[in-house]
CSV table of C-alpha atoms and ligand atoms in Angstrom, one decimal:
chain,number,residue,atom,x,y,z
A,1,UNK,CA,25.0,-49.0,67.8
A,2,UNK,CA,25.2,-45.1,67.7
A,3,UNK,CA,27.1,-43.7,65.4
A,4,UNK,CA,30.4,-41.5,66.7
A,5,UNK,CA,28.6,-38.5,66.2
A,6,UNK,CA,26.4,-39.3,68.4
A,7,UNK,CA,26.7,-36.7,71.4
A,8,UNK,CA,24.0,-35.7,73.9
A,9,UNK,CA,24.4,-32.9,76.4
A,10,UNK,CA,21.8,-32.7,79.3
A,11,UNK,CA,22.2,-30.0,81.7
A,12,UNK,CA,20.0,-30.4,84.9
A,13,UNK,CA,19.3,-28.1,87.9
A,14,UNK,CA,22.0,-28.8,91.0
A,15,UNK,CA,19.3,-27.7,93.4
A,16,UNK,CA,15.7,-27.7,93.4
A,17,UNK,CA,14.2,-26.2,96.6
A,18,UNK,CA,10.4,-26.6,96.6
A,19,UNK,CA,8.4,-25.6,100.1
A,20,UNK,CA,7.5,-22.8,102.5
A,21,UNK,CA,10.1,-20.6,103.7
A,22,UNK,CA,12.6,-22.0,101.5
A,23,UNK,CA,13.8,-17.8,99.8
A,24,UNK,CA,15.3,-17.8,102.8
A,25,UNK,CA,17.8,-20.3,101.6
A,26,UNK,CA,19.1,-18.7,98.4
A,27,UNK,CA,22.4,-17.5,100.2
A,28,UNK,CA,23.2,-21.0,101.3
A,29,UNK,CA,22.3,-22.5,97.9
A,30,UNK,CA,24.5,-20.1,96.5
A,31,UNK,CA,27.1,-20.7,98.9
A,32,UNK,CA,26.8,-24.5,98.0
A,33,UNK,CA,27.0,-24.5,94.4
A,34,UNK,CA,30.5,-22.6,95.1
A,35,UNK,CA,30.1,-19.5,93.5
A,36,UNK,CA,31.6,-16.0,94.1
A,37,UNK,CA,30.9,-13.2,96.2
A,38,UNK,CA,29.2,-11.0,93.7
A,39,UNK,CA,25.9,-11.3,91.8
A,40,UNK,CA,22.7,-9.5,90.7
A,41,UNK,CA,19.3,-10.3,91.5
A,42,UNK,CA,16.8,-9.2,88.8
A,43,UNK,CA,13.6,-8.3,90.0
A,44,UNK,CA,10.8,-6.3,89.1
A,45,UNK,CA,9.2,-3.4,90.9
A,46,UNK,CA,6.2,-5.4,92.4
A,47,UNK,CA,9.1,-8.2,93.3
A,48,UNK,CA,11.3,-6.3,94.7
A,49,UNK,CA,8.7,-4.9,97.2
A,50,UNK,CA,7.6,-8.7,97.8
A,51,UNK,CA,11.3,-10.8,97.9
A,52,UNK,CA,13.9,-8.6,98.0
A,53,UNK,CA,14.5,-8.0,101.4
A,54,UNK,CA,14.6,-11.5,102.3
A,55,UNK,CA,16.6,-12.0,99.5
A,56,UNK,CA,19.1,-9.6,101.0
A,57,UNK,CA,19.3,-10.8,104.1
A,58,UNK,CA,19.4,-14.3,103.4
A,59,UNK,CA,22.6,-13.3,101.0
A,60,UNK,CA,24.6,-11.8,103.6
A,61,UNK,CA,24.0,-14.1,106.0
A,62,UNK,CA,25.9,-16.4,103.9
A,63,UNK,CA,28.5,-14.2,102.7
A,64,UNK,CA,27.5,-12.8,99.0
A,65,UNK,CA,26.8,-9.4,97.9
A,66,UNK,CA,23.5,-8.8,95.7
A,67,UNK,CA,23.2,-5.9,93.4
A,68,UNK,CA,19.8,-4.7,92.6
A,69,UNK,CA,18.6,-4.8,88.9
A,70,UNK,CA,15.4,-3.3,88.0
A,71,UNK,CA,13.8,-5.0,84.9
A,72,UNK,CA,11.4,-3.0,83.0
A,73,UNK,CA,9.9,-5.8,80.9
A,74,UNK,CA,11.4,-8.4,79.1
A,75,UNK,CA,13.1,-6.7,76.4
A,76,UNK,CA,16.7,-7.0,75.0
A,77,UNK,CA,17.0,-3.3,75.7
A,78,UNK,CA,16.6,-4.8,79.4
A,79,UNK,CA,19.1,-7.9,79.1
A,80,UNK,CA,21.7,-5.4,78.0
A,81,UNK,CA,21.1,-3.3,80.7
A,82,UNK,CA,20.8,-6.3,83.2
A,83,UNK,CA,24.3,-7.2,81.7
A,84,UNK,CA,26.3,-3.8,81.6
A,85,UNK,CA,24.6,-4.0,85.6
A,86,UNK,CA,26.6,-7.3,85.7
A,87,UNK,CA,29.8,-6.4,84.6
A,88,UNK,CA,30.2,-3.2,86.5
A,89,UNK,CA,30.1,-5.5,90.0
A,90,UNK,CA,31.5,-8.4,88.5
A,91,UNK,CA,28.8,-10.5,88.8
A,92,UNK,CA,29.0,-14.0,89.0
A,93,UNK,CA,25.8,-14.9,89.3
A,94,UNK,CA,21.9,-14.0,87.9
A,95,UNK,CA,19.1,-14.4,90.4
A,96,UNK,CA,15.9,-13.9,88.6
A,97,UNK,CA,13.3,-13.1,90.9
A,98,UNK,CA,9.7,-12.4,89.9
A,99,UNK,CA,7.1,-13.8,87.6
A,100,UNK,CA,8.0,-15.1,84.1
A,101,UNK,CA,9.5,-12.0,82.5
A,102,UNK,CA,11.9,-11.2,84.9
A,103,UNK,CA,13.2,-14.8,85.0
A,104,UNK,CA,13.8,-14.8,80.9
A,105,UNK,CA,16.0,-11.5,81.8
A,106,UNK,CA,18.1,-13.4,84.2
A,107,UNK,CA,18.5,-16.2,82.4
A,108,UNK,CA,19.8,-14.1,78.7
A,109,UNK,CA,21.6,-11.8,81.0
A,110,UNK,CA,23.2,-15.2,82.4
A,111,UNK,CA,23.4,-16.6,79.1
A,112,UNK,CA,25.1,-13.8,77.3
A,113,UNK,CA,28.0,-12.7,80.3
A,114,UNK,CA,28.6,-16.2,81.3
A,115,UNK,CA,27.5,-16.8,85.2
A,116,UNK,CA,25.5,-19.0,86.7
A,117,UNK,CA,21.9,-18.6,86.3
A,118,UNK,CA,18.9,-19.2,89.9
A,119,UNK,CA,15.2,-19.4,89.6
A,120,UNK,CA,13.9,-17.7,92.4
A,121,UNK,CA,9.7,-17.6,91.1
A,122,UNK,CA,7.4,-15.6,92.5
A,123,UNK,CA,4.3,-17.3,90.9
A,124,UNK,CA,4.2,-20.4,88.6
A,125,UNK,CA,2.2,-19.8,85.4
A,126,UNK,CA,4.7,-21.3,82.9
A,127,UNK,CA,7.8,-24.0,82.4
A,128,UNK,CA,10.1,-21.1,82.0
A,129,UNK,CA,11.0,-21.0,85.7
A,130,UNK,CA,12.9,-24.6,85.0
A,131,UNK,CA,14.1,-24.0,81.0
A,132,UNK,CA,16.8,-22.9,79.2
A,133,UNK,CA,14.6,-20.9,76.9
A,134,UNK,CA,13.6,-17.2,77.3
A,135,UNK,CA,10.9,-15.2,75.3
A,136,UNK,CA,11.4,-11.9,74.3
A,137,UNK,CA,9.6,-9.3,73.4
A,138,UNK,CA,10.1,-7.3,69.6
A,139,UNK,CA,8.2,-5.5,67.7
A,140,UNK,CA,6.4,-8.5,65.6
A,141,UNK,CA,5.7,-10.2,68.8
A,142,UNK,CA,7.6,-12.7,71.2
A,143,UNK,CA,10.8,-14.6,70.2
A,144,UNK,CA,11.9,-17.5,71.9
A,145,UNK,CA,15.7,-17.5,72.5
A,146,UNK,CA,18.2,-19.4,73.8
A,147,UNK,CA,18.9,-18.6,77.6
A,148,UNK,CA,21.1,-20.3,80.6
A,149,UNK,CA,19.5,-23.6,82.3
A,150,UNK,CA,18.7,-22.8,85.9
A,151,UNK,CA,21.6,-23.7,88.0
A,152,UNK,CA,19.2,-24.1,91.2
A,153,UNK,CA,15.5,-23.0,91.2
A,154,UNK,CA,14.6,-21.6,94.7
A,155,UNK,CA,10.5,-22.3,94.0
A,156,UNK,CA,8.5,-20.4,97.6
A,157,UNK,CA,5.1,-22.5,98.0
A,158,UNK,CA,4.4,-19.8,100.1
A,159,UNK,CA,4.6,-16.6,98.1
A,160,UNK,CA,3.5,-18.2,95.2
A,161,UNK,CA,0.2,-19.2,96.5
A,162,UNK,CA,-0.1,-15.7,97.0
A,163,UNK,CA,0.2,-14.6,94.0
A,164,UNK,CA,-2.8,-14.4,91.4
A,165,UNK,CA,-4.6,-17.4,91.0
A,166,UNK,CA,-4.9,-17.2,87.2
A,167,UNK,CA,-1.2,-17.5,87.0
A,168,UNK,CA,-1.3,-21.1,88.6
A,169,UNK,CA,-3.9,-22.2,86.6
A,170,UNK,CA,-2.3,-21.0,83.6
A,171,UNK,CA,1.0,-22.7,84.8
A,172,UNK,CA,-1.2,-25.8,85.4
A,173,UNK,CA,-2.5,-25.5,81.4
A,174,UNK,CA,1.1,-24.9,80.4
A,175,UNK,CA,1.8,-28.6,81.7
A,176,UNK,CA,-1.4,-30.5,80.5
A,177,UNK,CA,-0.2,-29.1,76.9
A,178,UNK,CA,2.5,-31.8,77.4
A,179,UNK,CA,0.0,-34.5,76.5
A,180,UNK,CA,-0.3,-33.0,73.1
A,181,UNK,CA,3.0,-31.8,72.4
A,182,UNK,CA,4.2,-35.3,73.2
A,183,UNK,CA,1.9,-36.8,69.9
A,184,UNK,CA,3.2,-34.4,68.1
A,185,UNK,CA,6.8,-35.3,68.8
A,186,UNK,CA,5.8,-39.2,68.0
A,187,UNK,CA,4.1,-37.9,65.2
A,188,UNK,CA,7.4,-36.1,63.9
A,189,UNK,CA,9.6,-39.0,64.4
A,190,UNK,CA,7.6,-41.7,62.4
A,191,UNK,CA,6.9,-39.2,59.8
A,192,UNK,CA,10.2,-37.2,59.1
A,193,UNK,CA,12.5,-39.6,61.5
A,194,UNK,CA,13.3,-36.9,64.1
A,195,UNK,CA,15.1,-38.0,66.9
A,196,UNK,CA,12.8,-39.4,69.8
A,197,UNK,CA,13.2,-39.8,73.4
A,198,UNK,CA,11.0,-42.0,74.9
A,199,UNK,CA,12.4,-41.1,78.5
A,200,UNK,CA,11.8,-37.5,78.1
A,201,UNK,CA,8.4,-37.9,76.5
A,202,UNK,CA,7.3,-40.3,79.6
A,203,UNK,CA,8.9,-37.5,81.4
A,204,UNK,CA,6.6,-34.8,79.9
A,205,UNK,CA,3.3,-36.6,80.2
A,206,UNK,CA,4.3,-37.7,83.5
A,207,UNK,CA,4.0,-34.2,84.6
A,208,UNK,CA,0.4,-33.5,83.1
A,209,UNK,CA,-0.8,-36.6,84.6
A,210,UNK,CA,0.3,-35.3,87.9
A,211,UNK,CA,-2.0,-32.2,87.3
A,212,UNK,CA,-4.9,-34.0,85.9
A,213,UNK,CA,-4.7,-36.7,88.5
A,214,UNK,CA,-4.8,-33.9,91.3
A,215,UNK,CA,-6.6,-31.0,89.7
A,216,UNK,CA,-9.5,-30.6,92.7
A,217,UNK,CA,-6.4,-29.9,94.8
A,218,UNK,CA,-5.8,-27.1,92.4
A,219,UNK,CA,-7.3,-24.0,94.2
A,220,UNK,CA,-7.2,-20.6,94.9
A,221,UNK,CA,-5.1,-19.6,97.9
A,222,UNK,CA,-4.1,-23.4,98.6
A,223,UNK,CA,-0.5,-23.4,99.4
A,224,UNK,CA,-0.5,-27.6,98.3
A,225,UNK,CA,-1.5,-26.1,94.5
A,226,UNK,CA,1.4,-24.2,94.4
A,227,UNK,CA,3.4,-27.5,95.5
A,228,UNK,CA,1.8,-29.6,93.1
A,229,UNK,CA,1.8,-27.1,89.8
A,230,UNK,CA,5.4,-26.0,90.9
A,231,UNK,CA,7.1,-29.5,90.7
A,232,UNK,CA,5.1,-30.7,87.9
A,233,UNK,CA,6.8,-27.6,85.8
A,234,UNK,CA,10.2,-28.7,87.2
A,235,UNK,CA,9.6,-32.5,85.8
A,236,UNK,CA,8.8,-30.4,82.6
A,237,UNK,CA,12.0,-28.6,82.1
A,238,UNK,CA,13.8,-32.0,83.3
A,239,UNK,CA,12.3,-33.4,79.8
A,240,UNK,CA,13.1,-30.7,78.2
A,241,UNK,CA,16.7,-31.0,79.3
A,242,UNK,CA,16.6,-34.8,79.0
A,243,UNK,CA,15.5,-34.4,75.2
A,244,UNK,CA,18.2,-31.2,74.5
A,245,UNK,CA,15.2,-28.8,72.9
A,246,UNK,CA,11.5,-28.2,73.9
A,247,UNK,CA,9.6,-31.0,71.8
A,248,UNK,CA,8.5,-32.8,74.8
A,249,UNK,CA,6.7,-29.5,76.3
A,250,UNK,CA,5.8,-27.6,73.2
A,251,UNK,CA,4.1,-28.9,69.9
A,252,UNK,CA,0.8,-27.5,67.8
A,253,UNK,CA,-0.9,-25.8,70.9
A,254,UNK,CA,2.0,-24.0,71.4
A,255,UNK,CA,2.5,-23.2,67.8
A,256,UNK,CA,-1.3,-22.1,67.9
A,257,UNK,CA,-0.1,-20.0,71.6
A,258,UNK,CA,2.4,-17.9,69.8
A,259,UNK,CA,0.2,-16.8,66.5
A,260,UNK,CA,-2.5,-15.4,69.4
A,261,UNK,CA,0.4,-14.0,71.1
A,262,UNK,CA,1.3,-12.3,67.6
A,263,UNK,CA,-2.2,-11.8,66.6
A,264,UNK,CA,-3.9,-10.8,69.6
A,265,UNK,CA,-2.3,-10.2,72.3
A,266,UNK,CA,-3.3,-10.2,76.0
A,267,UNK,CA,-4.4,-13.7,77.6
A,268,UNK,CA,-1.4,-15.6,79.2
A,269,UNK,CA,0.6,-18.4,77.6
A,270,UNK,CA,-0.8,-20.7,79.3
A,271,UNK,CA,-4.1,-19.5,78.9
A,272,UNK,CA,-4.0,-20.0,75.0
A,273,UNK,CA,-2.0,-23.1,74.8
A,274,UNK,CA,-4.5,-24.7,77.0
A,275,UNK,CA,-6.7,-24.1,74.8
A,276,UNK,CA,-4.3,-25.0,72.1
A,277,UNK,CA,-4.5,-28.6,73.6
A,278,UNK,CA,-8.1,-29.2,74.0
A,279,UNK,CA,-8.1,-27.8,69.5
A,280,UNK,CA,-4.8,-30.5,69.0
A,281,UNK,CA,-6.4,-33.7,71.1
A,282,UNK,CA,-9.6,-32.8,69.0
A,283,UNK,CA,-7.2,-33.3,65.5
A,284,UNK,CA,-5.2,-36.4,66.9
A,285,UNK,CA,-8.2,-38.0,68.0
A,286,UNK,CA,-8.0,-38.2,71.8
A,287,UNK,CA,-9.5,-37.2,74.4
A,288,UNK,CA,-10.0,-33.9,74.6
A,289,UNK,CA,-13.0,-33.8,76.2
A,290,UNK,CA,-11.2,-34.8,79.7
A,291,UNK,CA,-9.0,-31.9,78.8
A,292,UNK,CA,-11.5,-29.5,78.8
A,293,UNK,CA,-13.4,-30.3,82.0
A,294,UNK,CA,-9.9,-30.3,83.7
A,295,UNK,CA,-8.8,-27.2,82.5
A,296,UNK,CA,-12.5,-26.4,83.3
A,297,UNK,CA,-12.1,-27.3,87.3
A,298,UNK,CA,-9.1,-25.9,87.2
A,299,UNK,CA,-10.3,-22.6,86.0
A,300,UNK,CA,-7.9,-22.0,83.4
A,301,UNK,CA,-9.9,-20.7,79.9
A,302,UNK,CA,-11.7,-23.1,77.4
A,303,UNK,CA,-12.9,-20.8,75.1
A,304,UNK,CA,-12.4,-17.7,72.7
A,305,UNK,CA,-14.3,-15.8,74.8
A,306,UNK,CA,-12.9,-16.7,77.7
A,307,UNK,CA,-9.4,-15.7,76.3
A,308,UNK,CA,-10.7,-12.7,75.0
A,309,UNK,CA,-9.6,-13.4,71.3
A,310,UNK,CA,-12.4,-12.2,68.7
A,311,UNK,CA,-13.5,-15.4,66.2
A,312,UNK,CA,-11.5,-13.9,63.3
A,313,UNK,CA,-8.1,-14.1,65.1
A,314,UNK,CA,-8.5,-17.4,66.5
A,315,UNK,CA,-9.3,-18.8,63.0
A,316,UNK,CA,-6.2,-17.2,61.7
A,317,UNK,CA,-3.7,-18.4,63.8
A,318,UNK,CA,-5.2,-21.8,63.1
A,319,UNK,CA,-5.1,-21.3,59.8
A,320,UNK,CA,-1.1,-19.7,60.0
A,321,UNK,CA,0.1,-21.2,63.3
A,322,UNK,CA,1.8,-24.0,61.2
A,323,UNK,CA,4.1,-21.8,59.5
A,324,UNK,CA,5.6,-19.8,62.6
A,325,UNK,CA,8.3,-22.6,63.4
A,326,UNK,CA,8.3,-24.7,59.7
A,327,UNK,CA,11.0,-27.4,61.2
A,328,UNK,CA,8.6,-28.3,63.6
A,329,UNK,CA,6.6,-30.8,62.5
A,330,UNK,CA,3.3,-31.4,64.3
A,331,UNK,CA,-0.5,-32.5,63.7
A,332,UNK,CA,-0.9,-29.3,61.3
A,333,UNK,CA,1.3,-31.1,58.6
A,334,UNK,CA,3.2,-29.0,56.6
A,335,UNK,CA,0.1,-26.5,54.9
A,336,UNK,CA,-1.8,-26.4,58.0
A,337,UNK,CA,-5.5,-26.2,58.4
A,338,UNK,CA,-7.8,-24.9,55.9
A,339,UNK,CA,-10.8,-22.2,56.8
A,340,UNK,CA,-13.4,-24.3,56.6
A,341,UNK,CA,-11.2,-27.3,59.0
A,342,UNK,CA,-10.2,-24.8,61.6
A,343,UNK,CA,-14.3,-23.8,61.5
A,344,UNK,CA,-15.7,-27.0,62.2
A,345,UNK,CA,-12.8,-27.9,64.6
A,346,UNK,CA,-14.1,-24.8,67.0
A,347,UNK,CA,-17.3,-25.5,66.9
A,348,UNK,CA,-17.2,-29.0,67.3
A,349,UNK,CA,-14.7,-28.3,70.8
A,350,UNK,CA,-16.8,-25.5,71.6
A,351,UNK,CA,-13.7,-23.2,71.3
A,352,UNK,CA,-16.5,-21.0,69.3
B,401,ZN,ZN1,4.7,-23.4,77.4
């Protein structure tokens, strides 16, 4: 029997629009979920050029009123500003429309003035188009914070099969990462009993099979990629709503994702936590060969020197990753890999 203070909270997307053409429904999605008149729709220079038009016009065709907001990167300094944006119009709802940074604006602007939060992406390289967790940028690197749940995501097949290809695959890596994140998670509850959800995790590695299953369909330019990467990152924010935090989606690889973030900077999250994946399987003992050649096929990177991270740095943030979240307990343990472990665990991957 659970106890009384027992209480779970899962907060899911009303509306999930997934296909060509479908920006042009934001105003009636918006209409639906009965908000008010007023809102802002965060974009970014590049966005705004691409969506906001359509955007527009698809608003007052159903009524609202949209207020510009400029982000210039994905900063508190720009959240604030997003806000005081917000309460000047009386906003009562956040559009993020963009790529990944603009989204995690909405979203904390969202978060910290109260409205409702949409996901309008303009390319899919990570799960943050579906969470309720936003990274920011400070000086020592990128924090993860939390942010407002999508209250619809408005996902364009179209325009985000336009966008640059790396950002798919890298959205695709993002999801394969699951399948380790999810041992960890096991690994976590037998070893320090932390609360498991076997219905999120089936969730999570659901959603990497999907990509694994159908990675030749995962191609440049293919509109049916940006289908198939786009819902598969949906599934994964639904586990990471069904399990109230982001174990199901985010374990060692993602630990390892952030210290390269910190340490050197410059390849895409998903880039390095795919990478991540293929160094975990390798310490849990799966498969992490069929990881490879997917993310391979895919074209997503398998190497250092595809990243572009010099051998130094990546056998430092194997060596420190562990420490960067200590409550979350993963294949590192609690000291983390040695030199001479992390060594032999990129050679024998390949990683080096
Ligand atoms: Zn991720």
């Amino acid at each position: 029997m659970p106890s009384d203070e027992k209480q779970k909270h899962m907060v899911f997307p009303r509306h999930v629009l997934v296909g060509n053409g479908v920006l042009d429904r934001v105003g009636e999605t918006i209409a639906d979920l009965e908000l008010e008149t007023n809102g802002i729709i965060v974009v970014d220079s590049n966005t705004r050029k691409l969506v906001g038009d359509r955007v527009q016009a698809s608003l007052r065709q159903a009524g609202l009123v949209g207020h510009f907001y400029e982000s210039s990167g994905p900063t508190m300094t720009s959240v604030q500003a997003a806000i005081k944006a917000g309460r000047k119009v009386g906003a009562h709802w956040y559009i993020g429309a963009g790529g990944g940074s603009v989204i995690d604006v909405a979203k904390l602007a969202a978060f910290e003035h109260g409205p409702a939060f949409l996901s309008l992406p303009t390319s899919a390289s990570h799960d943050g188009i579906c969470s309720g967790r936003a990274s920011i940028k400070e000086t020592r690197g990128s924090v993860s914070m939390e942010a407002k749940p999508p209250a619809a995501i408005v996902a364009d097949t179209e325009i985000i099969s336009k966008a640059p290809f790396r950002m798919l695959a890298a959205g695709s890596a993002d999801v394969i990462s699951n399948l380790t994140a999810v041992l960890d998670w096991k690994l976590a509850h037998r070893l320090k009993d932390e609360e498991y959800s076997s219905f999120a995790a089936v969730l999570a590695k659901t959603a990497a099979d999907q990509i694994l299953e159908n990675k030749q369909l995962i191609r440049p330019g293919i509109e049916e990629a940006a289908w198939l990467v786009v819902k598969s990152l949906v599934v994964s924010g639904v586990s990471m709503a069904v399990a109230g935090n982001s174990r199901p989606a985010s374990g060692a690889e993602h630990l390892f994702g952030h210290a390269i973030d910190r340490l050197a900077p410059g390849p895409m999250h998903g880039e390095t936590v795919g990478v991540g994946t293929v160094l975990m399987m390798h310490l849990h003992g799966g498969d992490w060969q069929m990881i490879r050649d997917a993310l391979r096929e895919i074209g997503a990177p398998t190497t250092a020197k595809e990243l572009g991270v010099p051998p130094k740095k990546m056998i430092e943030a194997l060596t420190t990753c562990h420490s960067l979240r200590p409550e979350r307990y993963t294949i590192l343990g609690e000291s983390g890999l040695t030199k001479e472990a992390a060594q032999k665990l990129c050679k024998a991957t390949a990683v080096l």
